Amino acid sequence: MDLFSNLELGVATMLKPMNILFCFVGAFLGTAVGVLPGVGPLATIAMLLPITFKVSPEASIIMLAGIYYGAQYGGSTTAILINLPGEASSAVTAIDGYQMARQGRAGTALSIAAIGSFIAGTVATVLIALFAIPLSMLALSFGPVEYFALMTLGLVASITLANGSLVNALAMILCGLLLGTVGTDIYTGSARFTLGLDGLADGIPIVAFGAGIYGISEILTGLEEELTKPAEVAQISSMIPSREDMQTALPPIARGTILGSVLGVLPGGGPLLASFGSYALEKRVSKHPERFGKGAIEAVAGPEAANNAGAQTSFVPMLTLGIPSNPIMALMMGALIIQGVTPGPDFMNTHPALFWGVIASMWMGNLMLLVLNLPMIGLWVRLLRIPQRALFPAIIAFASVGVYSVNTNPFDLVVMVAFGFVGYLMTKLRCEPAPLLLGFVLGPMIEEYFRRAMTISQGDPMIIVQKPIAAAMLALAAVMFVVALMPTIARKRDEIFVEDAK
Amino acid sequence: MELRVQRAQVSLTDLVTSVMLLGTAGFFAFTAWRGLKIGTPGAMGPGFFPLMIATLLAVLALVIGARAFSHAARPARVAGLRAFALVLGAPVAFALLIGPGGFILAIATSTLMACWSSRLMSWRFALLVTLGLTALSTGIFVYLLKMPVSLFGSWAGL
């Protein structure tokens, strides 16, 4: 099948009333959680996963995807209006966006952010469609050795591009891999590390795990310092940007789209890295870098385009290779697996309607977001007045019911609470939860491929070096890790993410 | 509440991390060694991979432990005890009540508990939130999504 008939199938899938509805629900919820500080897309997706099991895999992934990229739109709204990024990836937008708002140009900043995101989302959708086929063709020729190498590369790359201590992140991956081994061994049927509990016989339930590590632990973090006053919201004047503003903003949008698309595909990349990268790039190419930090429109347009492009292209490794590049993708992959669909190289052949439908829905979702965000900005501003003390009980209630409903097993709630505590402890010890989740999801697969590879070679580990593709991937992983450990690069990494820590 | 560092040159954060990771690695390694067949690289038993990963984790834990003595760490803020007890207790209350008490009692109790995790909560507001959320989740989960639960549970004699 060629690209056009594929896209035709995708559009046909997207236009089913059920899918349109869920795309809208996803985009709407995504904007809402993006606007609300303290509620992230990860926690939301973890909470809503159980609900999605009641609908078709198409509708559920379309909705979850909508939440993910919708949050990128919503996050910028709070960043511009109250200088409080709703999402980490909007932290850069807050720098110049809020300055623009203080100068009475909040409307311009908001519409440039939305238009930039829309353009980036549209281009990224086309890019995904173009690159998905060749990537999965390549992956189809892979055997267990190559898969083992590819997953190792994915895990290593995901931590070298993320922030925080490398050694801690590596340790978190290993913990994730170990947690992934809990449950019944697929080859021998013996129970492993279940502590004799029936609830762990099928492994640690992923929804409870995700809801605990992200939802519950985020609430504990939020309760450390409670906001007593509702934030002050900047006044919005005209929403229509001037011709001059558009002309200044378009080149950064184009650059941000390309940069974001590339950084999104990389494991561990995605929207956060994309927006920081784009800000740095715009500052470098600008003729007036001194205006940055004082309300430069380029510094809003570029990063906003980049984070949306990055959010979308981060679907590529999950959909084509079966390797999630960030925790949100890991949760979505978990959702697909529970629905009986395993993403991987032959995913687009076995489930073409699902694959192309999701891609087409991204474009539709972006269109909906444009409508949701520009004329309806007043609604989102009002959302900022909801006090946090009403949100936290809602998250806890929905997470409890949601997690319970997956297996109708009360034990899953105990798992959620346990991992909520672990997640909170981890943030206190400066260990990122993201590599833990990635290791947990990839663990069972990496173990299976490792065992199969070693069985083929009769226990000779040298098989990894004898296969050229696998050897190249492992070498690349080693190089990335060593480079990231070098003092100069390590300092650069700290600089890039230093804004995020504030 | 703050975790204070005893001596300026030791990072308590790294030290605690190291000990916790060693404990995790130890649990997995010990359980695999004692109860599972390890096998050989060519014919791996269920314990081979976990033992291998746990060994690697133990090495990393020692690296982090050694690093603790090279720099000082800032004290960390921790949420209050009340927040802990209520946020972690609310889902457990739901788990305990869903069978005998039924859906409505379970969701109302856990929401009310969650409400009181905030220091800024008032009775009026807490009751309002509980009432609203109970109605909302009953509507969504029980009526819309047809979750197989009883609304009132065995205590009501139904």
XYZ file of C-alpha atoms in Angstrom:
660
model
C 0.000 0.000 0.000
C 1.267 3.452 -0.811
C 1.182 6.491 1.402
C -2.009 7.910 -0.044
C -4.164 4.855 0.333
C -2.768 4.546 3.853
C -3.694 8.103 4.699
C -7.093 7.546 3.115
C -7.645 4.618 5.458
C -6.452 6.780 8.330
C -8.862 9.583 7.498
C -11.732 7.123 7.145
C -10.922 5.708 10.599
C -10.575 9.162 12.075
C -13.978 10.251 10.764
C -15.909 7.556 12.632
C -18.190 9.481 15.031
C -16.861 7.601 18.049
C -13.275 8.495 17.169
C -14.104 12.149 16.527
C -15.787 12.289 19.916
C -12.836 10.726 21.719
C -10.371 12.917 19.865
C -12.291 15.933 21.102
C -12.505 14.595 24.656
C -8.753 13.971 24.603
C -7.894 17.412 23.241
C -10.250 19.056 25.719
C -8.949 17.135 28.737
C -5.387 17.651 27.572
C -5.829 21.419 27.428
C -7.436 21.343 30.867
C -4.623 19.403 32.521
C -2.102 21.518 30.650
C -3.645 24.660 32.091
C -3.941 23.314 35.634
C -0.582 23.457 37.395
C 0.090 20.338 39.421
C -1.883 18.014 37.165
C 0.236 16.586 34.367
C -0.649 14.595 31.267
C 1.057 11.527 32.739
C -1.111 11.428 35.832
C -4.180 12.068 33.696
C -3.356 9.304 31.254
C -2.617 6.913 34.111
C -5.994 7.757 35.635
C -7.942 7.479 32.405
C -6.290 4.275 31.157
C -8.929 2.066 32.817
C -11.760 3.974 31.158
C -10.198 3.459 27.744
C -10.426 -0.308 28.087
C -14.174 -0.009 27.655
C -13.857 1.415 24.148
C -12.088 0.257 20.991
C -8.274 0.427 20.901
C -8.548 3.111 18.180
C -10.745 5.442 20.203
C -8.679 4.912 23.332
C -5.298 5.677 21.777
C -6.752 8.622 19.865
C -8.011 10.060 23.142
C -4.777 9.419 25.057
C -2.771 10.984 22.240
C -5.082 14.002 22.377
C -4.426 14.405 26.088
C -0.695 14.301 25.444
C -0.411 16.942 22.738
C -3.354 18.927 24.112
C -1.386 19.390 27.325
C 1.383 21.057 25.327
C -1.124 23.690 24.152
C -2.657 24.207 27.562
C 0.709 24.380 29.314
C 1.650 27.443 27.324
C -1.518 29.293 28.356
C -0.576 29.299 32.036
C 3.037 29.987 31.193
C 2.081 33.175 29.361
C -0.749 34.388 31.600
C 0.558 33.721 35.098
C 4.222 32.878 34.571
C 3.600 29.372 35.899
C 4.274 26.678 33.311
C 1.456 24.122 33.406
C 3.910 21.612 31.926
C 7.683 21.352 32.224
C 8.012 21.787 28.464
C 6.340 25.200 28.669
C 8.924 26.497 31.134
C 10.799 28.242 28.315
C 7.624 29.827 27.003
C 7.101 31.455 30.374
C 10.372 33.383 30.078
C 9.386 35.616 27.170
C 5.667 34.854 27.016
C 5.024 36.326 30.447
C 7.090 39.382 29.601
C 4.920 39.900 26.525
C 1.829 39.587 28.717
C 3.194 42.252 31.062
C 3.654 44.536 28.093
C -0.021 44.078 27.242
C 0.641 41.598 24.457
C -0.781 38.471 26.124
C -3.252 37.932 23.290
C -0.521 38.044 20.663
C 1.657 35.627 22.631
C -1.233 33.175 23.070
C -2.220 33.190 19.429
C 1.380 32.909 18.206
C 1.835 29.940 20.543
C -1.330 28.282 19.244
C -0.584 28.983 15.576
C 3.008 27.789 15.982
C 1.797 24.617 17.665
C -0.741 24.018 14.920
C 1.770 24.420 12.087
C 4.235 22.178 13.897
C 1.558 19.584 14.597
C 0.516 19.483 10.952
C 4.054 19.103 9.633
C 4.924 16.495 12.271
C 1.887 14.427 11.286
C 3.120 14.284 7.683
C 6.657 13.446 8.836
C 5.392 10.543 10.949
C 3.471 9.178 7.972
C 6.599 9.437 5.782
C 9.069 7.814 8.169
C 6.891 5.143 9.712
C 7.052 2.753 6.748
C 10.837 2.671 6.152
C 11.522 2.405 9.891
C 9.255 -0.558 10.420
C 10.583 -2.225 7.227
C 14.068 -2.019 8.700
C 12.869 -3.340 12.038
C 11.134 -6.315 10.412
C 14.521 -7.779 9.489
C 15.584 -7.763 13.155
C 16.114 -10.947 15.135
C 16.286 -11.318 18.930
C 19.893 -10.123 19.071
C 19.105 -6.905 17.216
C 16.042 -6.317 19.365
C 18.005 -6.749 22.538
C 20.576 -4.245 21.255
C 17.898 -1.814 20.090
C 16.153 -1.814 23.460
C 19.420 -1.374 25.294
C 20.218 1.552 23.015
C 16.764 3.019 23.645
C 17.137 2.792 27.404
C 20.654 4.228 27.468
C 19.769 7.027 25.070
C 16.710 7.903 27.119
C 18.840 8.698 30.144
C 21.682 10.521 28.412
C 19.218 13.038 26.993
C 17.245 13.461 30.210
C 18.205 15.631 33.161
C 19.560 14.661 36.562
C 22.287 12.272 37.626
C 23.242 9.649 35.037
C 24.179 7.002 37.576
C 20.893 7.460 39.425
C 18.974 7.186 36.166
C 20.813 4.011 35.211
C 20.033 2.551 38.628
C 16.369 3.447 38.098
C 16.360 1.582 34.773
C 17.749 -1.505 36.486
C 15.123 -1.230 39.234
C 12.482 -0.984 36.506
C 13.865 -4.081 34.771
C 13.742 -5.966 38.075
C 10.162 -4.872 38.767
C 9.324 -6.065 35.255
C 10.434 -9.598 36.154
C 7.837 -9.859 38.941
C 5.130 -12.364 38.055
C 4.943 -15.708 36.309
C 7.952 -16.609 34.154
C 6.727 -17.158 30.588
C 9.071 -20.079 29.851
C 8.889 -22.171 33.010
C 5.671 -20.962 34.618
C 7.371 -20.495 37.986
C 6.254 -17.535 40.091
C 8.966 -14.928 40.573
C 9.184 -12.377 43.417
C 5.426 -12.430 44.012
C 5.803 -12.661 47.813
C 3.111 -15.320 47.593
C 0.496 -12.739 46.608
C -2.059 -13.739 43.962
C -2.412 -10.115 42.871
C 1.174 -10.149 41.582
C 0.921 -13.448 39.658
C 0.461 -11.586 36.360
C 3.137 -9.070 37.266
C 2.817 -5.669 38.879
C -0.347 -4.112 37.360
C 0.902 -1.301 35.104
C -2.042 1.035 35.621
C -1.704 0.899 39.399
C 2.055 1.338 39.040
C 1.707 4.397 36.773
C -1.092 6.012 38.780
C 0.942 5.596 41.962
C 4.317 6.752 40.681
C 2.838 9.787 38.926
C -0.630 10.600 40.310
C -0.262 9.904 44.013
C 3.317 11.055 44.383
C 2.579 14.305 42.535
C -0.181 15.065 45.023
C 2.219 14.516 47.912
C 4.636 16.924 46.257
C 1.832 19.428 45.714
C 0.854 19.317 49.378
C 4.326 20.379 50.500
C 3.623 23.972 49.682
C 0.028 24.880 49.132
C -0.907 27.941 47.148
C -3.181 30.015 49.325
C -4.094 32.707 46.810
C -5.388 32.158 43.281
C -2.814 33.394 40.797
C -3.069 36.783 39.205
C -4.030 36.479 35.565
C -2.780 38.940 32.967
C -5.389 40.837 30.970
C -5.937 39.641 27.417
C -6.227 42.282 24.776
C -6.477 41.585 21.053
C -5.931 37.974 20.059
C -5.058 38.725 16.446
C -1.323 39.061 15.839
C -0.180 41.850 13.537
C 1.360 41.150 10.122
C 4.719 42.162 11.489
C 4.399 39.737 14.413
C 3.555 36.900 12.037
C 6.547 37.705 9.858
C 8.881 37.661 12.844
C 7.350 34.470 14.176
C 7.230 32.317 11.050
C 10.965 31.491 10.643
C 11.281 30.444 14.325
C 8.153 28.304 13.908
C 9.709 26.577 10.885
C 13.024 25.986 12.686
C 11.251 24.861 15.847
C 9.150 22.383 13.889
C 12.180 20.727 12.296
C 14.246 20.676 15.481
C 11.323 19.429 17.539
C 10.494 16.667 15.076
C 14.055 15.345 15.151
C 14.452 15.579 18.931
C 11.055 13.984 19.454
C 12.025 10.765 17.684
C 15.111 10.261 19.855
C 14.590 8.059 22.886
C 14.274 10.245 25.955
C 13.579 13.206 23.722
C 10.116 14.573 23.256
C 8.622 17.966 24.040
C 10.823 19.029 26.962
C 14.139 18.674 25.176
C 12.616 20.144 21.993
C 11.482 23.390 23.595
C 14.760 23.963 25.436
C 16.725 23.193 22.268
C 14.638 25.581 20.211
C 15.051 28.445 22.698
C 18.821 28.019 22.591
C 18.774 27.883 18.782
C 16.620 31.005 18.398
C 18.814 32.959 20.768
C 21.858 31.955 18.750
C 20.485 32.855 15.302
C 18.761 36.052 16.449
C 20.187 39.413 15.380
C 19.018 40.862 18.689
C 19.711 38.226 21.333
C 19.534 40.934 24.001
C 15.751 41.085 23.561
C 15.431 37.472 24.776
C 13.977 37.380 28.258
C 12.299 40.758 27.671
C 9.366 39.626 25.560
C 10.843 38.404 22.269
C 8.147 36.843 20.121
C 10.648 34.407 18.556
C 11.256 32.896 21.983
C 7.575 32.002 22.219
C 7.016 30.898 18.627
C 10.040 28.586 18.290
C 9.792 26.582 21.522
C 6.012 26.240 21.259
C 6.288 24.833 17.735
C 9.145 22.589 18.838
C 7.413 21.093 21.857
C 4.313 20.239 19.895
C 6.299 18.695 17.039
C 8.358 16.746 19.572
C 5.259 15.516 21.384
C 3.950 14.078 18.150
C 7.053 12.537 16.628
C 7.778 10.776 19.930
C 5.058 8.366 18.793
C 7.311 7.066 16.007
C 9.584 4.714 17.998
C 6.627 3.294 19.930
C 4.411 2.695 16.905
C 7.077 1.404 14.524
C 9.639 -0.335 16.749
C 7.605 -1.113 19.841
C 10.000 0.944 21.956
C 8.510 3.770 24.008
C 10.781 6.799 24.106
C 9.268 8.445 27.169
C 7.000 7.479 30.084
C 3.828 8.689 28.380
C 4.546 6.436 25.421
C 5.297 3.605 27.852
C 1.861 4.006 29.425
C 0.171 4.126 26.032
C 2.006 1.013 24.982
C 0.837 -0.627 28.197
C -2.716 0.390 27.287
C -2.390 -1.143 23.819
C -0.940 -4.376 25.208
C -3.814 -4.718 27.677
C -6.180 -4.240 24.736
C -4.440 -7.141 23.002
C -2.510 -5.043 20.483
C 1.288 -5.179 20.647
C 3.012 -2.250 18.930
C 6.053 -3.197 16.876
C 7.348 -3.423 13.315
C 4.411 -5.433 11.964
C 1.904 -3.275 13.832
C 0.995 -1.262 10.733
C 0.380 -4.426 8.711
C -1.690 -6.198 11.334
C -3.637 -3.129 12.479
C -3.489 -0.661 9.564
C -6.706 1.147 10.514
C -5.490 1.680 14.074
C -2.036 2.827 13.006
C -3.083 5.288 10.311
C -6.180 6.345 12.218
C -4.075 7.515 15.151
C -1.785 9.459 12.830
C -4.674 11.119 11.001
C -6.379 11.900 14.300
C -3.358 13.931 15.388
C -4.007 16.403 12.642
C -7.681 16.599 13.459
C -6.809 16.968 17.134
C -4.521 19.884 16.359
C -7.293 21.589 14.426
C -9.660 21.100 17.363
C -7.020 22.490 19.708
C -6.710 25.634 17.644
C -10.458 26.192 17.984
C -10.440 25.200 21.655
C -7.586 27.486 22.535
C -8.126 30.699 20.651
C -11.823 31.587 20.858
C -12.336 29.728 24.129
C -9.395 31.159 26.036
C -11.754 32.704 28.604
C -12.910 29.276 29.729
C -9.362 28.114 30.436
C -8.566 31.293 32.319
C -11.548 30.616 34.543
C -10.211 27.088 35.143
C -7.206 28.670 36.842
C -9.490 29.833 39.645
C -10.234 26.252 40.784
C -8.416 25.851 44.097
C -5.905 23.018 44.364
C -7.613 21.654 47.438
C -10.572 20.652 45.285
C -8.397 19.072 42.592
C -6.424 16.714 44.780
C -9.434 14.823 46.147
C -10.745 14.522 42.588
C -7.486 12.995 41.377
C -7.395 10.574 44.286
C -11.033 9.568 43.815
C -10.726 9.005 40.050
C -7.407 7.214 40.403
C -8.869 4.889 43.052
C -11.978 3.996 41.088
C -10.042 3.780 37.838
C -7.328 1.480 39.145
C -9.887 -0.691 40.901
C -11.989 -1.051 37.754
C -9.172 -2.573 35.640
C -9.262 -5.948 37.401
C -11.967 -5.194 39.999
C -9.309 -6.191 42.502
C -8.862 -4.100 45.682
C -5.274 -5.327 45.894
C -4.351 -3.112 42.915
C -5.083 -0.068 45.087
C -2.537 -1.242 47.625
C -0.028 -1.502 44.784
C -0.908 2.056 43.719
C -0.418 3.423 47.231
C 2.866 1.554 47.640
C 4.244 2.975 44.414
C 2.868 6.405 45.257
C 5.062 6.334 48.334
C 8.038 4.950 46.391
C 7.585 7.634 43.722
C 7.575 10.396 46.308
C 10.635 8.956 48.023
C 12.393 8.815 44.663
C 11.813 12.504 43.900
C 13.231 13.319 47.342
C 16.307 11.227 46.559
C 16.649 12.903 43.154
C 15.901 9.740 41.215
C 13.723 10.322 38.157
C 10.630 8.122 37.859
C 10.763 8.159 34.023
C 13.610 5.623 33.580
C 11.957 3.369 36.168
C 8.747 3.258 34.139
C 10.620 2.723 30.849
C 12.638 -0.114 32.367
C 9.484 -1.638 33.824
C 7.640 -1.662 30.487
C 10.623 -2.835 28.437
C 11.863 -5.287 31.079
C 9.866 -8.365 30.084
C 10.688 -7.843 26.387
C 14.366 -7.200 26.932
C 14.592 -10.341 29.060
C 12.782 -12.435 26.462
C 15.047 -11.280 23.627
C 18.121 -11.707 25.792
C 17.177 -15.278 26.641
C 16.334 -16.110 23.052
C 19.570 -14.589 21.766
C 21.618 -16.543 24.299
C 19.778 -19.764 23.490
C 20.584 -19.325 19.778
C 24.267 -18.743 20.524
C 24.322 -21.520 23.151
C 25.337 -19.067 25.827
C 28.068 -17.270 23.925
C 27.695 -13.521 24.584
C 29.959 -12.798 21.596
C 26.920 -13.251 19.310
C 26.077 -9.618 20.006
C 29.331 -8.466 18.477
C 29.126 -10.824 15.512
C 25.869 -9.315 14.237
C 26.890 -6.003 12.666
C 23.633 -4.074 13.268
C 23.407 -5.164 16.896
C 27.086 -4.416 17.497
C 26.705 -0.963 15.982
C 23.702 -0.166 18.162
C 25.428 -1.317 21.349
C 28.553 0.619 20.424
C 26.429 3.709 19.905
C 24.803 3.193 23.315
C 28.243 2.893 24.934
C 29.524 6.014 23.176
C 26.461 8.045 24.193
C 26.871 6.989 27.792
C 30.587 7.767 27.953
C 30.117 11.114 26.231
C 27.367 12.074 28.657
C 29.682 11.244 31.557
C 32.410 13.596 30.305
C 32.741 16.642 32.539
C 32.208 19.324 29.880
C 29.140 17.674 28.408
C 27.781 16.950 31.867
C 28.004 20.645 32.682
C 26.226 21.540 29.416
C 23.411 19.151 30.313
C 23.018 20.886 33.635
C 22.873 24.262 31.908
C 20.212 23.185 29.425
C 17.923 21.938 32.133
C 18.718 24.519 34.767
C 15.593 26.527 33.919
C 13.513 23.450 34.500
C 14.657 23.108 38.084
C 13.294 26.498 39.121
C 9.924 19.622 58.159
C 13.482 19.301 56.948
C 15.955 16.487 56.685
C 19.135 17.957 58.062
C 22.579 16.871 57.040
C 24.739 15.899 59.979
C 28.122 16.673 58.507
C 28.756 19.163 55.761
C 30.805 16.783 53.634
C 28.330 13.899 53.371
C 25.357 13.779 51.047
C 22.599 12.130 53.035
C 20.529 11.893 49.845
C 23.144 9.757 48.102
C 23.714 7.658 51.194
C 20.015 6.848 51.594
C 19.682 6.174 47.848
C 22.600 3.790 47.993
C 21.196 1.860 50.940
C 17.738 1.585 49.363
C 19.159 0.375 46.054
C 21.366 -2.156 47.834
C 18.283 -3.403 49.653
C 16.351 -3.758 46.375
C 19.234 -5.543 44.670
C 19.681 -7.756 47.719
C 16.012 -8.749 47.803
C 15.928 -9.733 44.133
C 19.304 -11.469 44.181
C 18.561 -13.386 47.369
C 15.078 -14.471 46.282
C 16.345 -15.556 42.865
C 19.274 -17.438 44.352
C 17.192 -19.211 46.973
C 13.981 -20.028 45.141
C 14.584 -19.956 41.399
C 16.585 -22.047 38.974
C 19.500 -19.976 37.682
C 20.610 -22.211 34.792
C 23.457 -21.509 32.392
C 23.773 -18.706 29.816
C 22.838 -21.166 27.051
C 19.820 -22.504 28.942
C 18.688 -19.801 31.323
C 16.417 -20.514 34.228
C 13.894 -17.990 35.509
C 16.435 -16.625 37.989
C 19.276 -15.835 35.584
C 18.180 -12.436 34.267
C 17.019 -11.044 37.644
C 20.234 -12.168 39.318
C 22.297 -10.547 36.576
C 20.411 -7.229 36.778
C 20.431 -7.247 40.592
C 24.209 -7.698 40.558
C 24.612 -4.728 38.230
C 22.298 -2.687 40.457
C 24.352 -3.519 43.531
C 27.485 -2.244 41.773
C 25.739 1.036 40.904
C 24.460 1.345 44.466
C 28.052 1.120 45.710
C 29.117 3.815 43.223
C 26.356 6.114 44.497
C 27.344 5.296 48.082
C 30.950 6.213 47.393
C 29.848 9.457 45.752
C 28.004 10.445 48.942
C 31.294 11.332 50.596
C 32.471 13.667 47.861
C 29.903 16.449 48.212
C 27.377 17.939 50.572
C 23.653 17.926 49.848
C 20.946 20.471 50.486
C 18.223 19.577 52.970
C 15.013 18.375 51.333
C 11.471 19.481 52.101
C 9.039 16.719 52.958
C 5.251 16.763 52.999
C 3.558 16.699 56.401
C 2.569 13.514 58.197
C -1.117 14.308 57.832
C -0.794 14.614 54.051
C 0.982 11.267 53.935
C -1.534 9.453 56.074
C -4.595 10.792 54.278
C -3.357 10.718 50.664
C -2.028 7.186 51.038
C -4.896 6.128 53.283
C -7.722 7.237 50.980
C -7.197 4.591 48.250
C -6.688 1.917 50.913
C -9.987 2.947 52.519
C -11.590 2.540 49.102
C -10.055 -0.927 48.736
C -11.302 -2.019 52.161
C -14.831 -0.620 51.794
C -15.661 -1.506 48.185
C -16.651 -5.093 49.054
C -18.592 -4.801 52.314
C -19.642 -1.152 52.106
C -20.369 -0.804 48.410
C -19.332 1.816 45.863
C -21.009 4.889 47.307
C -19.634 4.473 50.823
C -16.155 3.624 49.472
C -15.877 6.614 47.155
C -17.387 9.054 49.669
C -15.052 7.951 52.463
C -11.921 8.084 50.365
C -12.841 11.490 48.915
C -13.530 12.909 52.353
C -10.173 11.604 53.579
C -8.407 13.069 50.564
C -10.078 16.431 51.210
C -8.618 16.649 54.685
C -5.077 16.126 53.434
C -5.046 19.852 52.687
C -4.492 22.240 55.555
C -6.729 24.783 53.877
C -9.863 22.628 53.904
C -13.125 23.650 55.569
C -16.036 21.365 56.479
C -18.415 23.049 54.074
C -16.034 22.797 51.168
C -15.058 19.209 51.973
C -18.692 18.075 52.069
C -19.399 19.899 48.809
C -16.439 18.282 47.040
C -17.320 14.844 48.448
C -20.937 15.114 47.398
C -20.032 16.327 43.923
C -17.330 13.725 43.299
C -19.440 10.864 44.641
C -22.298 11.773 42.320
C -19.936 12.306 39.376
C -18.009 9.045 39.719
C -21.168 7.025 40.396
C -22.631 8.465 37.218
C -19.527 7.881 35.094
C -18.294 4.542 36.381
C -21.437 2.738 37.526
C -24.074 4.012 35.101
C -22.075 5.072 32.033
C -19.243 2.528 32.043
C -21.274 -0.197 33.784
C -18.542 -1.140 36.224
C -19.560 -4.399 37.935
C -19.938 -3.136 41.507
C -22.721 -3.030 44.032
C -23.786 0.468 45.068
C -24.422 -0.420 48.709
C -22.460 -3.623 49.388
C -23.041 -6.542 51.719
C -23.475 -4.400 54.850
C -26.764 -3.114 53.467
C -27.937 -6.715 53.201
C -28.364 -6.575 49.445
